[in-house]
Coordinates of C-alpha atoms in Angstrom, one line a residue:
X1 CA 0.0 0.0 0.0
X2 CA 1.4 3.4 -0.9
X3 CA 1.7 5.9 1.7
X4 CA -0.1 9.4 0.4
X5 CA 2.7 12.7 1.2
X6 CA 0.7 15.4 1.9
X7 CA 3.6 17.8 1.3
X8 CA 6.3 16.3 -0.8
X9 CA 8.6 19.3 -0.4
X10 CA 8.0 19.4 3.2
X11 CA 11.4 17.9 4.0
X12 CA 13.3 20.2 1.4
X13 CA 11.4 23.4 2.9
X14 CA 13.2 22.7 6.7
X15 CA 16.7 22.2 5.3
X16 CA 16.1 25.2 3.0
X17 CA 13.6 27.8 4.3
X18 CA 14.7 27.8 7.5
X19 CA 13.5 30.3 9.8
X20 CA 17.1 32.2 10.4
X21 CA 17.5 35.3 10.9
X22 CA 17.7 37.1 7.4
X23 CA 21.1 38.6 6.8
X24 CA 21.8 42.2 8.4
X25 CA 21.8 44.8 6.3
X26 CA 24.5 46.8 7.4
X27 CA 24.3 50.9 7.7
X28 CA 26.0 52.9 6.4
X29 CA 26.8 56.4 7.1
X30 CA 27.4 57.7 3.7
X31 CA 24.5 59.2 2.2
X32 CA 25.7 58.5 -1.5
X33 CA 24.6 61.7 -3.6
X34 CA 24.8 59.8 -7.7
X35 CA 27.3 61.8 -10.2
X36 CA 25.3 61.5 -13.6
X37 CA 25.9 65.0 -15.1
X38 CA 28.5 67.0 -15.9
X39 CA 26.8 70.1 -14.6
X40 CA 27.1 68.9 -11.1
X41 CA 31.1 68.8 -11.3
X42 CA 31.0 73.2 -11.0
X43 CA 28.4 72.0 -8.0
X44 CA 31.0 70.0 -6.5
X45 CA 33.5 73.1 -6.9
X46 CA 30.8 75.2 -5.3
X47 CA 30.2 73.2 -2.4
X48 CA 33.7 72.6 -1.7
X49 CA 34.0 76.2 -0.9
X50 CA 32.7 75.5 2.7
X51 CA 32.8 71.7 2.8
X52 CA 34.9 68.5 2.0
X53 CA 33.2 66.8 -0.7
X54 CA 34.3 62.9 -1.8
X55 CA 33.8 61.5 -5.4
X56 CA 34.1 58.1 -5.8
X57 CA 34.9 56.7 -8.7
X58 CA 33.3 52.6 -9.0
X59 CA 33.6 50.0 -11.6
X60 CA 30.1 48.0 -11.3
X61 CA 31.7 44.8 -12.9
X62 CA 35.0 44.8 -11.0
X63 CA 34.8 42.7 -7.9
X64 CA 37.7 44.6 -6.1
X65 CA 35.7 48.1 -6.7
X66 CA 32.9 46.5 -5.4
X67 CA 34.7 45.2 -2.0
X68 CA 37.2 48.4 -2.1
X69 CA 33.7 50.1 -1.6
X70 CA 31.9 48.2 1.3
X71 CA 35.1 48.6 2.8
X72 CA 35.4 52.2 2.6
X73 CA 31.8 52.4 3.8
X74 CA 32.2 50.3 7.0
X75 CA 34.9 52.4 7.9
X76 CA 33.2 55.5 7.6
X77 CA 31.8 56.1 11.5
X78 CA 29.0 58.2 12.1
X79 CA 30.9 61.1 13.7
X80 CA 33.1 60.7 10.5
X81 CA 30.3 61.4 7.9
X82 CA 30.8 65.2 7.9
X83 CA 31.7 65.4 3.7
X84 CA 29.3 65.3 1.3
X85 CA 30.1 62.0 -0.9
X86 CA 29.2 61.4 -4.9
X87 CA 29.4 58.1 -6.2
X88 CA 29.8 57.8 -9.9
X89 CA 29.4 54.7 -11.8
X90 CA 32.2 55.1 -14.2
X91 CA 30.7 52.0 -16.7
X92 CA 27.1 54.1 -17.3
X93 CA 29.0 57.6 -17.0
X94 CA 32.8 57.7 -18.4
X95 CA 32.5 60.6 -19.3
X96 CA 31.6 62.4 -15.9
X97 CA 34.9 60.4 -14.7
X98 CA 37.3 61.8 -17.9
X99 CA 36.0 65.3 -17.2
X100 CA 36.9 64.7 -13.1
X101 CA 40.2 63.4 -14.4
X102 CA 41.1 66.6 -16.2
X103 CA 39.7 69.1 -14.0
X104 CA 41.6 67.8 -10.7
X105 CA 44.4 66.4 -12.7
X106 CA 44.5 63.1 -11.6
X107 CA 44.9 60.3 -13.6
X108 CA 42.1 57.8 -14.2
X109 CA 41.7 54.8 -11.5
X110 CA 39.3 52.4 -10.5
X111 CA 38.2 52.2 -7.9
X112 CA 39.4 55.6 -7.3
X113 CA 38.3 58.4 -4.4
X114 CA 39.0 62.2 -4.4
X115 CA 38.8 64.7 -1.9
X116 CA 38.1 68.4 -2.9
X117 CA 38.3 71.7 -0.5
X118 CA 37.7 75.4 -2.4
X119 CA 38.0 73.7 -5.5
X120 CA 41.4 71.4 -5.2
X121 CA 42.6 68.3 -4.5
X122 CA 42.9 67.8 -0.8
X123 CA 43.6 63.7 -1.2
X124 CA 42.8 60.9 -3.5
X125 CA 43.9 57.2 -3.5
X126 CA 43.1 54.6 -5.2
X127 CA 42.5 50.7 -5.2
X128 CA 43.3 49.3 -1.6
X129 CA 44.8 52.4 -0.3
X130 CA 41.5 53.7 0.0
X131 CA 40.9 51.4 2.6
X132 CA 43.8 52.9 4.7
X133 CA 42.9 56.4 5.0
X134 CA 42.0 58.1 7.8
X135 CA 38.9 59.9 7.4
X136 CA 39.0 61.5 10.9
X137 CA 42.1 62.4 10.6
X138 CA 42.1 63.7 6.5
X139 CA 38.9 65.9 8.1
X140 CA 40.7 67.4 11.2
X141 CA 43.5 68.4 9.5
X142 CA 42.9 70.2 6.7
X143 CA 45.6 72.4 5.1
X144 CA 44.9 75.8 4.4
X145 CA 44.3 76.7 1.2
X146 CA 44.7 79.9 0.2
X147 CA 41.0 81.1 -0.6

């Protein structure tokens, strides 16, 4: 006599849907403003006038961009978070990031981030040295520029 399964996925559904907790999303405290004009690069000089601004320059296909990235933002602490941060997605807008190139004078990298005060470069790095920097510190001690 056959025995009648009333759910025959029954025993796949425990081993896969399991009622974990679903993974943590973690915060960040980078409110990511998107670079997708050119217009906004005099915005950037504007703003810098009276506040540190970051652009980050990301690679959507490259796996070390990607990782370079989440580790940037984990660093970032909340009483860090006092610059105003662009993210620009250099495969939909290589042009935005050939213009930022020329105007700071920096040559192109991916992944690639640049600080600007009153219109200059206050720091950039690049690849896994972006992960090293000090945000804290690169905030507190500013030089002064002469503006």
């Amino acid at each position: 006599m056959r025995q009648i399964i009333k759910e025959p996925m029954s025993f796949v559904k425990k081993i896969f849907n399991s009622k974990r907790n679903p993974k943590e999303i973690k915060k960040t405290y980078i409110s990511w403003i998107p670079l997708t004009s050119l217009s906004q690069l005099e915005e950037i000089k504007q703003q810098s006038n009276s506040e540190v601004i970051a652009v980050f320059k990301h690679s959507t296909r490259c796996g070390i961009s990607r990782m370079v990235l989440k580790q940037f933002e984990n660093s970032v602490k909340s009483g860090t978070a006092s610059f105003k941060a662009y993210y620009l997605d250099l495969l939909a807008y290589r042009a935005i990031s050939d213009e930022v190139a020329t105007i700071y004078q920096i040559t192109h990298q991916s992944p690639q981030i640049i600080f600007i005060k009153s219109g200059l470069v206050l720091r950039h790095a690049s690849h896994y040295e972006i992960t090293q920097l000090n945000i804290q510190e690169l905030l507190e001690n500013q030089p002064k520029l002469p503006f």
